[in-house]
């Protein structure tokens, strides 16, 4: 396990709470509202934007604060249907 001393700077100082994620307040509020009410529908959410705007920071802070687990897939790592299904199918049957 990594200690705070040997983490990359971006990981060490990544926001730990939703309020610590700055910028794009409207999108942040919409995402948090969707996340809090996600059990009431079966829609998915897609966060998009250029690198460095805080998409991952928001997801990680929100999951930490609201008690969710994160399952991450990157297009560079997951390019086939088989690879996507290996990660995504188990996630769709997971109950929080």
Coordinates of N, CA, C and O in Angstrom, one line a residue:
X1 N 0.8 -1.2 0.0 CA 0.0 0.0 0.0 C 0.9 1.2 0.0 O 1.9 1.3 0.7
X2 N 0.5 2.2 -0.8 CA 1.3 3.5 -0.9 C 1.0 4.4 0.3 O -0.1 4.5 0.7
X3 N 2.0 5.0 0.8 CA 1.8 6.0 1.8 C 1.7 7.4 1.1 O 2.0 7.6 0.0
X4 N 1.2 8.4 1.9 CA 1.1 9.7 1.4 C 2.4 10.3 0.8 O 2.4 11.1 -0.1
X5 N 3.5 9.8 1.4 CA 4.8 10.4 0.9 C 5.2 9.9 -0.4 O 6.0 10.6 -1.1
X6 N 4.8 8.8 -0.9 CA 5.3 8.3 -2.2 C 4.2 8.3 -3.3 O 4.3 7.7 -4.3
X7 N 3.1 9.0 -3.0 CA 2.1 9.2 -4.1 C 2.5 10.2 -5.1 O 3.2 11.2 -4.8
X8 N 2.0 10.1 -6.3 CA 2.1 11.2 -7.3 C 1.5 12.4 -6.7 O 0.4 12.4 -6.0
X9 N 2.0 13.6 -7.1 CA 1.4 14.9 -6.6 C -0.1 14.9 -6.9 O -0.9 15.3 -6.0
X10 N -0.5 14.6 -8.1 CA -1.9 14.7 -8.5 C -2.8 13.7 -7.7 O -4.0 14.0 -7.4
X11 N -2.3 12.6 -7.2 CA -3.0 11.7 -6.4 C -3.0 12.2 -4.9 O -4.0 12.2 -4.2
X12 N -1.9 12.7 -4.5 CA -1.8 13.2 -3.1 C -2.7 14.3 -2.8 O -3.3 14.4 -1.7
X13 N -2.9 15.2 -3.8 CA -3.7 16.4 -3.6 C -5.0 16.4 -4.3 O -5.7 17.4 -4.4
X14 N -5.4 15.2 -4.8 CA -6.8 15.0 -5.4 C -7.8 15.4 -4.4 O -7.7 15.0 -3.2
X15 N -8.9 16.1 -4.8 CA -10.0 16.4 -3.8 C -10.6 15.2 -3.2 O -10.8 14.2 -3.9
X16 N -10.8 15.2 -1.9 CA -11.4 14.1 -1.2 C -12.9 14.2 -1.0 O -13.6 13.3 -0.7
X17 N -13.4 15.5 -1.1 CA -14.8 15.7 -0.9 C -15.4 16.5 -2.1 O -14.6 17.1 -2.9
X18 N -16.7 16.3 -2.3 CA -17.3 16.9 -3.5 C -17.1 18.4 -3.5 O -16.8 19.0 -4.5
X19 N -17.2 19.1 -2.3 CA -17.1 20.5 -2.3 C -15.7 21.0 -2.6 O -15.5 22.2 -3.0
X20 N -14.7 20.1 -2.5 CA -13.3 20.5 -2.8 C -13.1 20.5 -4.4 O -12.0 21.0 -4.8
X21 N -14.0 19.9 -5.1 CA -13.8 19.9 -6.6 C -14.4 21.3 -7.1 O -15.5 21.6 -6.9
X22 N -13.5 22.1 -7.7 CA -13.9 23.4 -8.1 C -14.2 23.5 -9.6 O -13.7 22.7 -10.4
X23 N -15.0 24.4 -10.0 CA -15.3 24.7 -11.4 C -16.5 23.9 -11.8 O -16.9 22.9 -11.2
X24 N -17.1 24.3 -12.9 CA -18.2 23.7 -13.6 C -19.3 23.3 -12.6 O -19.8 22.1 -12.5
X25 N -19.7 24.2 -11.8 CA -20.7 24.0 -10.7 C -22.0 23.4 -11.2 O -22.6 22.5 -10.5
X26 N -22.5 23.8 -12.3 CA -23.8 23.3 -12.8 C -23.7 21.8 -13.2 O -24.5 21.0 -12.8
X27 N -22.6 21.4 -13.9 CA -22.4 20.0 -14.2 C -22.2 19.2 -13.0 O -22.7 18.1 -12.8
X28 N -21.5 19.7 -12.0 CA -21.2 19.0 -10.8 C -22.5 18.8 -10.0 O -22.8 17.7 -9.6
X29 N -23.4 19.8 -9.9 CA -24.6 19.7 -9.2 C -25.6 18.7 -9.9 O -26.2 17.9 -9.2
X30 N -25.6 18.7 -11.2 CA -26.4 17.7 -12.0 C -25.9 16.3 -11.7 O -26.8 15.4 -11.6
X31 N -24.6 16.1 -11.8 CA -24.1 14.8 -11.5 C -24.4 14.3 -10.1 O -24.9 13.1 -10.0
X32 N -24.2 15.1 -9.1 CA -24.5 14.7 -7.8 C -26.0 14.4 -7.6 O -26.3 13.4 -6.9
X33 N -26.8 15.2 -8.1 CA -28.3 15.0 -8.1 C -28.6 13.6 -8.7 O -29.4 12.8 -8.2
X34 N -28.0 13.4 -9.9 CA -28.3 12.1 -10.6 C -27.8 10.9 -9.7 O -28.5 9.9 -9.5
X35 N -26.6 11.1 -9.1 CA -26.0 10.0 -8.3 C -26.9 9.7 -7.1 O -27.1 8.6 -6.8
X36 N -27.3 10.7 -6.4 CA -28.2 10.6 -5.2 C -29.5 9.9 -5.5 O -30.1 9.2 -4.7
X37 N -30.0 10.1 -6.8 CA -31.3 9.6 -7.1 C -31.2 8.4 -8.1 O -32.2 8.0 -8.7
X38 N -30.0 7.8 -8.3 CA -29.8 6.8 -9.3 C -30.6 5.6 -9.1 O -30.9 4.9 -10.0
X39 N -31.0 5.3 -7.9 CA -31.8 4.1 -7.6 C -33.2 4.2 -8.2 O -33.9 3.2 -8.3
X40 N -33.6 5.4 -8.6 CA -35.0 5.6 -9.1 C -35.1 5.4 -10.6 O -36.2 5.5 -11.1
X41 N -34.0 5.2 -11.2 CA -34.1 5.0 -12.7 C -32.9 4.1 -13.1 O -32.1 3.8 -12.3
X42 N -32.9 3.8 -14.4 CA -31.8 2.9 -14.9 C -31.0 3.6 -15.9 O -30.3 2.9 -16.7
X43 N -31.0 4.9 -15.9 CA -30.2 5.6 -16.9 C -28.7 5.6 -16.5 O -28.4 5.5 -15.3
X44 N -27.9 5.8 -17.4 CA -26.4 5.9 -17.2 C -26.0 7.4 -17.3 O -26.8 8.2 -17.7
X45 N -24.9 7.7 -16.8 CA -24.4 9.1 -16.9 C -23.0 9.0 -17.7 O -22.3 8.1 -17.5
X46 N -22.8 10.0 -18.5 CA -21.5 10.1 -19.2 C -20.9 11.5 -18.9 O -21.5 12.5 -19.2
X47 N -19.7 11.5 -18.3 CA -19.0 12.7 -18.1 C -18.0 12.9 -19.2 O -17.2 11.9 -19.5
X48 N -18.0 14.0 -19.9 CA -17.1 14.2 -21.0 C -16.5 15.6 -20.9 O -17.1 16.5 -20.3
X49 N -15.4 15.8 -21.5 CA -14.7 17.1 -21.5 C -13.2 16.9 -21.7 O -12.7 15.7 -21.7
X50 N -12.5 17.9 -21.9 CA -11.1 17.8 -22.1 C -10.3 17.3 -20.9 O -10.9 17.4 -19.8
X51 N -9.1 16.8 -21.0 CA -8.4 16.4 -19.9 C -8.1 17.5 -18.9 O -8.0 18.7 -19.3
X52 N -8.2 17.2 -17.6 CA -7.9 18.1 -16.6 C -9.0 19.0 -16.0 O -8.7 19.9 -15.2
X53 N -10.2 18.7 -16.5 CA -11.3 19.6 -16.0 C -12.0 19.1 -14.7 O -12.8 19.8 -14.1
X54 N -11.6 17.9 -14.3 CA -12.1 17.4 -13.0 C -13.1 16.3 -13.0 O -13.7 16.0 -12.0
X55 N -13.2 15.6 -14.2 CA -14.2 14.5 -14.3 C -13.9 13.4 -13.3 O -14.7 13.0 -12.5
X56 N -12.7 12.9 -13.3 CA -12.3 11.8 -12.5 C -12.2 12.3 -11.0 O -12.7 11.5 -10.1
X57 N -11.8 13.5 -10.8 CA -11.7 14.0 -9.4 C -13.1 14.0 -8.8 O -13.3 13.6 -7.6
X58 N -14.1 14.5 -9.6 CA -15.5 14.5 -9.1 C -16.0 13.1 -8.8 O -16.6 12.9 -7.7
X59 N -15.8 12.2 -9.7 CA -16.3 10.9 -9.5 C -15.7 10.2 -8.3 O -16.4 9.6 -7.5
X60 N -14.4 10.3 -8.1 CA -13.7 9.7 -7.0 C -14.2 10.4 -5.7 O -14.4 9.7 -4.7
X61 N -14.3 11.7 -5.6 CA -14.7 12.4 -4.4 C -16.1 12.0 -4.1 O -16.4 11.7 -2.9
X62 N -17.0 12.0 -5.1 CA -18.4 11.7 -4.8 C -18.5 10.2 -4.4 O -19.3 9.9 -3.4
X63 N -17.8 9.3 -5.0 CA -17.9 7.9 -4.6 C -17.4 7.7 -3.1 O -18.0 7.0 -2.4
X64 N -16.4 8.4 -2.8 CA -15.8 8.3 -1.5 C -16.8 8.9 -0.4 O -17.1 8.3 0.6
X65 N -17.3 10.1 -0.8 CA -18.2 10.7 0.2 C -19.6 10.0 0.3 O -20.2 10.0 1.4
X66 N -20.1 9.4 -0.8 CA -21.4 8.8 -0.8 C -21.4 7.3 -0.6 O -22.4 6.7 -0.6
X67 N -20.2 6.8 -0.5 CA -20.0 5.3 -0.2 C -20.2 4.4 -1.4 O -20.7 3.3 -1.2
X68 N -19.8 4.8 -2.6 CA -19.9 4.0 -3.7 C -18.6 3.4 -4.1 O -17.6 4.0 -3.8
X69 N -18.6 2.3 -4.8 CA -17.3 1.8 -5.4 C -17.2 2.3 -6.8 O -18.2 2.4 -7.5
X70 N -16.0 2.5 -7.3 CA -15.8 2.9 -8.7 C -15.3 1.8 -9.5 O -14.3 1.1 -9.1
X71 N -15.8 1.6 -10.6 CA -15.3 0.6 -11.6 C -15.0 1.5 -12.8 O -15.9 2.1 -13.4
X72 N -13.7 1.5 -13.2 CA -13.2 2.4 -14.2 C -12.9 1.6 -15.5 O -12.2 0.6 -15.4
X73 N -13.3 2.1 -16.6 CA -12.9 1.6 -17.9 C -12.4 2.7 -18.8 O -13.0 3.7 -18.9
X74 N -11.2 2.5 -19.4 CA -10.7 3.5 -20.3 C -10.7 2.9 -21.7 O -10.4 1.7 -21.9
X75 N -11.0 3.7 -22.7 CA -11.1 3.3 -24.1 C -9.7 2.7 -24.5 O -9.7 1.8 -25.3
X76 N -8.6 3.3 -24.0 CA -7.3 2.8 -24.4 C -7.0 1.4 -23.9 O -6.3 0.6 -24.4
X77 N -7.7 1.0 -22.8 CA -7.5 -0.3 -22.2 C -8.6 -1.3 -22.6 O -8.4 -2.5 -22.7
X78 N -9.8 -0.9 -22.9 CA -11.0 -1.7 -23.2 C -11.5 -1.4 -24.6 O -12.3 -0.6 -24.7
X79 N -11.0 -2.2 -25.5 CA -11.4 -1.9 -26.9 C -12.2 -3.0 -27.6 O -12.7 -2.8 -28.7
X80 N -12.4 -4.1 -26.9 CA -13.2 -5.2 -27.5 C -14.5 -5.4 -26.7 O -14.5 -5.1 -25.5
X81 N -15.5 -6.0 -27.3 CA -16.7 -6.4 -26.6 C -16.4 -7.3 -25.5 O -17.0 -7.2 -24.4
X82 N -15.5 -8.3 -25.7 CA -15.2 -9.2 -24.6 C -14.6 -8.5 -23.4 O -15.0 -8.8 -22.3
X83 N -13.7 -7.6 -23.7 CA -13.0 -6.9 -22.6 C -14.0 -6.0 -21.8 O -14.0 -5.9 -20.6
X84 N -14.9 -5.3 -22.6 CA -15.9 -4.5 -21.9 C -16.9 -5.3 -21.1 O -17.2 -5.0 -19.9
X85 N -17.4 -6.4 -21.6 CA -18.3 -7.3 -20.9 C -17.6 -7.9 -19.6 O -18.3 -8.1 -18.6
X86 N -16.3 -8.2 -19.7 CA -15.7 -8.7 -18.5 C -15.7 -7.8 -17.3 O -15.8 -8.2 -16.2
X87 N -15.7 -6.4 -17.6 CA -15.8 -5.4 -16.5 C -17.2 -5.0 -16.3 O -17.7 -4.9 -15.2
X88 N -17.9 -4.7 -17.4 CA -19.2 -4.1 -17.2 C -20.4 -5.0 -16.8 O -21.2 -4.6 -16.0
X89 N -20.4 -6.2 -17.3 CA -21.5 -7.1 -16.9 C -21.6 -7.4 -15.4 O -22.7 -7.3 -14.8
X90 N -20.5 -7.7 -14.7 CA -20.6 -7.9 -13.3 C -21.0 -6.6 -12.6 O -21.8 -6.7 -11.6
X91 N -20.6 -5.5 -13.1 CA -21.0 -4.2 -12.5 C -22.5 -3.9 -12.5 O -23.1 -3.3 -11.7
X92 N -23.1 -4.4 -13.6 CA -24.6 -4.2 -13.8 C -25.4 -5.0 -12.8 O -26.6 -4.6 -12.5
X93 N -24.9 -6.0 -12.3 CA -25.7 -6.8 -11.3 C -25.3 -6.5 -9.9 O -25.9 -7.1 -9.0
X94 N -24.4 -5.6 -9.7 CA -24.0 -5.3 -8.3 C -25.0 -4.4 -7.6 O -25.5 -3.5 -8.2
X95 N -25.4 -4.7 -6.4 CA -26.3 -3.9 -5.6 C -25.6 -3.3 -4.5 O -24.9 -3.9 -3.7
X96 N -25.8 -2.0 -4.3 CA -25.2 -1.2 -3.3 C -26.0 -1.3 -2.0 O -27.2 -1.2 -2.0

